[in-house]
Amino acid sequence: MKKRYSLNFETNNESNEFLRCLWSRLRSNYGNATWLLNPIKLPKKNYVNIGNIDLGEISHSNASTNVSCTYSKKGCLKSITFNNSKLIDKEKFESLLDKSINEAKKYDSFKFTFNYITTLDNFIIFHYYPKVLNKI
């Protein structure tokens, strides 16, 4: 199975938000997302091979899914491709992949803000270094 998704993002921010959300949605939908990063960039072809992702029980136990992308200009995703020839259940795998991509395209709906409040131990010491020290 080799599946390519057209994205055509026009800004670096859109591309980054999409990818952050996609990794989250893959983990949520498949129940696992373990990476073997092996980035290879071919600038003349506007191509980046990100590496391999293990998406758990649905994919073959010995074959992770290769993830690569193309870009139109620096930082702007044009497409993303998933490739795995040893799937256990191809239909279910593709269905979850489609779902993850579609959810990630709506990354704004998955953003949320939270507050984290904690107390610090009395033994923690904060040091202040004035900017004058930066000149040394």
PDB file of C-alpha atoms in Angstrom:
ATOM      1  CA  MET A   1       0.000   0.000   0.000  1.00  0.00           C
ATOM      2  CA  LYS A   2       1.314   3.383  -1.007  1.00  0.00           C
ATOM      3  CA  LYS A   3      -0.951   6.294  -0.247  1.00  0.00           C
ATOM      4  CA  ARG A   4      -0.215   9.912  -1.112  1.00  0.00           C
ATOM      5  CA  TYR A   5      -2.166  12.867   0.258  1.00  0.00           C
ATOM      6  CA  SER A   6      -2.114  16.262  -1.425  1.00  0.00           C
ATOM      7  CA  LEU A   7      -1.809  19.086   1.106  1.00  0.00           C
ATOM      8  CA  ASN A   8      -0.562  22.243  -0.651  1.00  0.00           C
ATOM      9  CA  PHE A   9       0.010  24.332   2.466  1.00  0.00           C
ATOM     10  CA  GLU A  10       1.191  27.848   1.782  1.00  0.00           C
ATOM     11  CA  THR A  11       2.917  28.672   5.061  1.00  0.00           C
ATOM     12  CA  ASN A  12       5.429  27.070   7.353  1.00  0.00           C
ATOM     13  CA  ASN A  13       3.056  27.520  10.295  1.00  0.00           C
ATOM     14  CA  GLU A  14       0.222  25.620   8.552  1.00  0.00           C
ATOM     15  CA  SER A  15       2.598  22.769   7.746  1.00  0.00           C
ATOM     16  CA  ASN A  16       3.921  22.566  11.306  1.00  0.00           C
ATOM     17  CA  GLU A  17       0.459  22.686  12.885  1.00  0.00           C
ATOM     18  CA  PHE A  18      -0.749  19.973  10.517  1.00  0.00           C
ATOM     19  CA  LEU A  19       2.201  17.674  11.266  1.00  0.00           C
ATOM     20  CA  ARG A  20       1.917  18.134  15.042  1.00  0.00           C
ATOM     21  CA  CYS A  21      -1.759  17.321  14.880  1.00  0.00           C
ATOM     22  CA  LEU A  22      -1.193  14.390  12.490  1.00  0.00           C
ATOM     23  CA  TRP A  23       1.304  12.679  14.795  1.00  0.00           C
ATOM     24  CA  SER A  24      -1.187  13.114  17.646  1.00  0.00           C
ATOM     25  CA  ARG A  25      -4.123  11.804  15.599  1.00  0.00           C
ATOM     26  CA  LEU A  26      -2.121   8.773  14.377  1.00  0.00           C
ATOM     27  CA  ARG A  27      -1.264   7.891  17.975  1.00  0.00           C
ATOM     28  CA  SER A  28      -4.881   8.360  19.031  1.00  0.00           C
ATOM     29  CA  ASN A  29      -6.470   6.450  16.134  1.00  0.00           C
ATOM     30  CA  TYR A  30      -4.001   3.559  15.927  1.00  0.00           C
ATOM     31  CA  GLY A  31      -3.208   3.335  19.633  1.00  0.00           C
ATOM     32  CA  ASN A  32       0.526   3.526  18.959  1.00  0.00           C
ATOM     33  CA  ALA A  33       3.001   5.669  17.070  1.00  0.00           C
ATOM     34  CA  THR A  34       6.616   4.687  17.547  1.00  0.00           C
ATOM     35  CA  TRP A  35       9.123   6.417  15.299  1.00  0.00           C
ATOM     36  CA  LEU A  36      12.422   5.419  13.770  1.00  0.00           C
ATOM     37  CA  LEU A  37      13.484   8.790  12.433  1.00  0.00           C
ATOM     38  CA  ASN A  38      15.818   8.645   9.481  1.00  0.00           C
ATOM     39  CA  PRO A  39      15.468  12.012   7.766  1.00  0.00           C
ATOM     40  CA  ILE A  40      16.853  12.179   4.267  1.00  0.00           C
ATOM     41  CA  LYS A  41      16.448  15.419   2.331  1.00  0.00           C
ATOM     42  CA  LEU A  42      16.792  15.706  -1.430  1.00  0.00           C
ATOM     43  CA  PRO A  43      16.620  19.477  -1.970  1.00  0.00           C
ATOM     44  CA  LYS A  44      16.706  19.345  -5.767  1.00  0.00           C
ATOM     45  CA  LYS A  45      13.550  17.195  -5.726  1.00  0.00           C
ATOM     46  CA  ASN A  46      11.869  19.067  -2.830  1.00  0.00           C
ATOM     47  CA  TYR A  47      11.612  15.713  -1.047  1.00  0.00           C
ATOM     48  CA  VAL A  48      12.120  14.604   2.567  1.00  0.00           C
ATOM     49  CA  ASN A  49      11.968  11.012   3.760  1.00  0.00           C
ATOM     50  CA  ILE A  50      11.020  11.437   7.436  1.00  0.00           C
ATOM     51  CA  GLY A  51      11.520   7.834   8.501  1.00  0.00           C
ATOM     52  CA  ASN A  52       9.402   4.894   9.631  1.00  0.00           C
ATOM     53  CA  ILE A  53       6.490   4.744  12.028  1.00  0.00           C
ATOM     54  CA  ASP A  54       5.157   1.655  13.772  1.00  0.00           C
ATOM     55  CA  LEU A  55       1.413   2.065  14.131  1.00  0.00           C
ATOM     56  CA  GLY A  56       0.836  -1.001  16.259  1.00  0.00           C
ATOM     57  CA  GLU A  57      -1.105  -4.215  15.801  1.00  0.00           C
ATOM     58  CA  ILE A  58      -2.814  -3.260  12.558  1.00  0.00           C
ATOM     59  CA  SER A  59       0.439  -3.184  10.621  1.00  0.00           C
ATOM     60  CA  HIS A  60       2.721  -6.187  10.167  1.00  0.00           C
ATOM     61  CA  SER A  61       4.884  -6.917  13.190  1.00  0.00           C
ATOM     62  CA  ASN A  62       8.096  -6.756  11.137  1.00  0.00           C
ATOM     63  CA  ALA A  63       7.272  -3.889   8.781  1.00  0.00           C
ATOM     64  CA  SER A  64       6.809  -0.290   9.825  1.00  0.00           C
ATOM     65  CA  THR A  65       5.278   2.351   7.579  1.00  0.00           C
ATOM     66  CA  ASN A  66       7.596   4.697   5.695  1.00  0.00           C
ATOM     67  CA  VAL A  67       6.602   8.365   5.763  1.00  0.00           C
ATOM     68  CA  SER A  68       7.880  10.896   3.246  1.00  0.00           C
ATOM     69  CA  CYS A  69       6.782  14.303   2.053  1.00  0.00           C
ATOM     70  CA  THR A  70       7.315  16.817  -0.695  1.00  0.00           C
ATOM     71  CA  TYR A  71       7.297  20.564  -0.336  1.00  0.00           C
ATOM     72  CA  SER A  72       6.600  23.442  -2.708  1.00  0.00           C
ATOM     73  CA  LYS A  73       8.905  25.917  -0.999  1.00  0.00           C
ATOM     74  CA  LYS A  74      10.965  25.689   2.168  1.00  0.00           C
ATOM     75  CA  GLY A  75       8.757  24.591   5.052  1.00  0.00           C
ATOM     76  CA  CYS A  76       5.513  24.334   3.065  1.00  0.00           C
ATOM     77  CA  LEU A  77       4.173  20.800   2.656  1.00  0.00           C
ATOM     78  CA  LYS A  78       2.898  19.883  -0.772  1.00  0.00           C
ATOM     79  CA  SER A  79       2.127  16.207  -0.075  1.00  0.00           C
ATOM     80  CA  ILE A  80       2.711  13.396   2.387  1.00  0.00           C
ATOM     81  CA  THR A  81       3.083   9.713   1.475  1.00  0.00           C
ATOM     82  CA  PHE A  82       2.707   6.568   3.581  1.00  0.00           C
ATOM     83  CA  ASN A  83       4.160   3.314   2.262  1.00  0.00           C
ATOM     84  CA  ASN A  84       3.824  -0.194   3.742  1.00  0.00           C
ATOM     85  CA  SER A  85       3.656  -3.379   1.674  1.00  0.00           C
ATOM     86  CA  LYS A  86       3.066  -5.799   4.574  1.00  0.00           C
ATOM     87  CA  LEU A  87      -0.203  -4.753   6.180  1.00  0.00           C
ATOM     88  CA  ILE A  88      -2.357  -7.175   8.153  1.00  0.00           C
ATOM     89  CA  ASP A  89      -5.635  -5.368   7.387  1.00  0.00           C
ATOM     90  CA  LYS A  90      -5.186  -2.954   4.481  1.00  0.00           C
ATOM     91  CA  GLU A  91      -8.754  -1.593   4.534  1.00  0.00           C
ATOM     92  CA  LYS A  92      -8.731  -0.807   8.251  1.00  0.00           C
ATOM     93  CA  PHE A  93      -5.230   0.668   8.009  1.00  0.00           C
ATOM     94  CA  GLU A  94      -6.217   2.975   5.141  1.00  0.00           C
ATOM     95  CA  SER A  95      -9.479   3.937   6.845  1.00  0.00           C
ATOM     96  CA  LEU A  96      -7.658   5.011  10.010  1.00  0.00           C
ATOM     97  CA  LEU A  97      -5.013   6.794   7.929  1.00  0.00           C
ATOM     98  CA  ASP A  98      -7.688   8.731   6.006  1.00  0.00           C
ATOM     99  CA  LYS A  99      -9.386   9.611   9.294  1.00  0.00           C
ATOM    100  CA  SER A 100      -6.108  10.820  10.812  1.00  0.00           C
ATOM    101  CA  ILE A 101      -5.258  12.977   7.783  1.00  0.00           C
ATOM    102  CA  ASN A 102      -8.732  14.529   7.662  1.00  0.00           C
ATOM    103  CA  GLU A 103      -8.643  15.292  11.379  1.00  0.00           C
ATOM    104  CA  ALA A 104      -5.155  16.794  11.125  1.00  0.00           C
ATOM    105  CA  LYS A 105      -6.296  19.093   8.325  1.00  0.00           C
ATOM    106  CA  LYS A 106      -8.692  20.566  10.910  1.00  0.00           C
ATOM    107  CA  TYR A 107      -5.869  21.099  13.416  1.00  0.00           C
ATOM    108  CA  ASP A 108      -7.497  24.196  14.913  1.00  0.00           C
ATOM    109  CA  SER A 109     -10.318  22.072  16.332  1.00  0.00           C
ATOM    110  CA  PHE A 110      -7.791  19.974  18.291  1.00  0.00           C
ATOM    111  CA  LYS A 111      -6.006  22.877  19.952  1.00  0.00           C
ATOM    112  CA  PHE A 112      -6.748  23.546  23.573  1.00  0.00           C
ATOM    113  CA  THR A 113      -5.287  25.622  26.348  1.00  0.00           C
ATOM    114  CA  PHE A 114      -4.675  24.405  29.829  1.00  0.00           C
ATOM    115  CA  ASN A 115      -3.123  25.790  32.974  1.00  0.00           C
ATOM    116  CA  TYR A 116      -0.607  23.839  34.960  1.00  0.00           C
ATOM    117  CA  ILE A 117      -0.075  24.922  38.526  1.00  0.00           C
ATOM    118  CA  THR A 118       2.574  23.444  40.778  1.00  0.00           C
ATOM    119  CA  THR A 119       4.559  24.348  43.821  1.00  0.00           C
ATOM    120  CA  LEU A 120       8.325  24.442  43.846  1.00  0.00           C
ATOM    121  CA  ASP A 121      10.500  23.009  46.549  1.00  0.00           C
ATOM    122  CA  ASN A 122      12.215  25.525  48.852  1.00  0.00           C
ATOM    123  CA  PHE A 123      15.601  24.089  47.879  1.00  0.00           C
ATOM    124  CA  ILE A 124      15.311  25.305  44.305  1.00  0.00           C
ATOM    125  CA  ILE A 125      17.438  28.386  43.770  1.00  0.00           C
ATOM    126  CA  PHE A 126      16.967  30.694  40.811  1.00  0.00           C
ATOM    127  CA  HIS A 127      19.917  32.760  39.718  1.00  0.00           C
ATOM    128  CA  TYR A 128      19.656  36.025  37.897  1.00  0.00           C
ATOM    129  CA  TYR A 129      22.445  36.897  35.516  1.00  0.00           C
ATOM    130  CA  PRO A 130      22.319  40.435  34.176  1.00  0.00           C
ATOM    131  CA  LYS A 131      22.872  40.988  30.471  1.00  0.00           C
ATOM    132  CA  VAL A 132      26.320  42.377  31.235  1.00  0.00           C
ATOM    133  CA  LEU A 133      27.565  38.792  31.674  1.00  0.00           C
ATOM    134  CA  ASN A 134      26.511  37.972  28.111  1.00  0.00           C
ATOM    135  CA  LYS A 135      29.300  40.227  26.807  1.00  0.00           C
ATOM    136  CA  ILE A 136      32.022  38.105  28.398  1.00  0.00           C
TER     137      ILE A 136
END
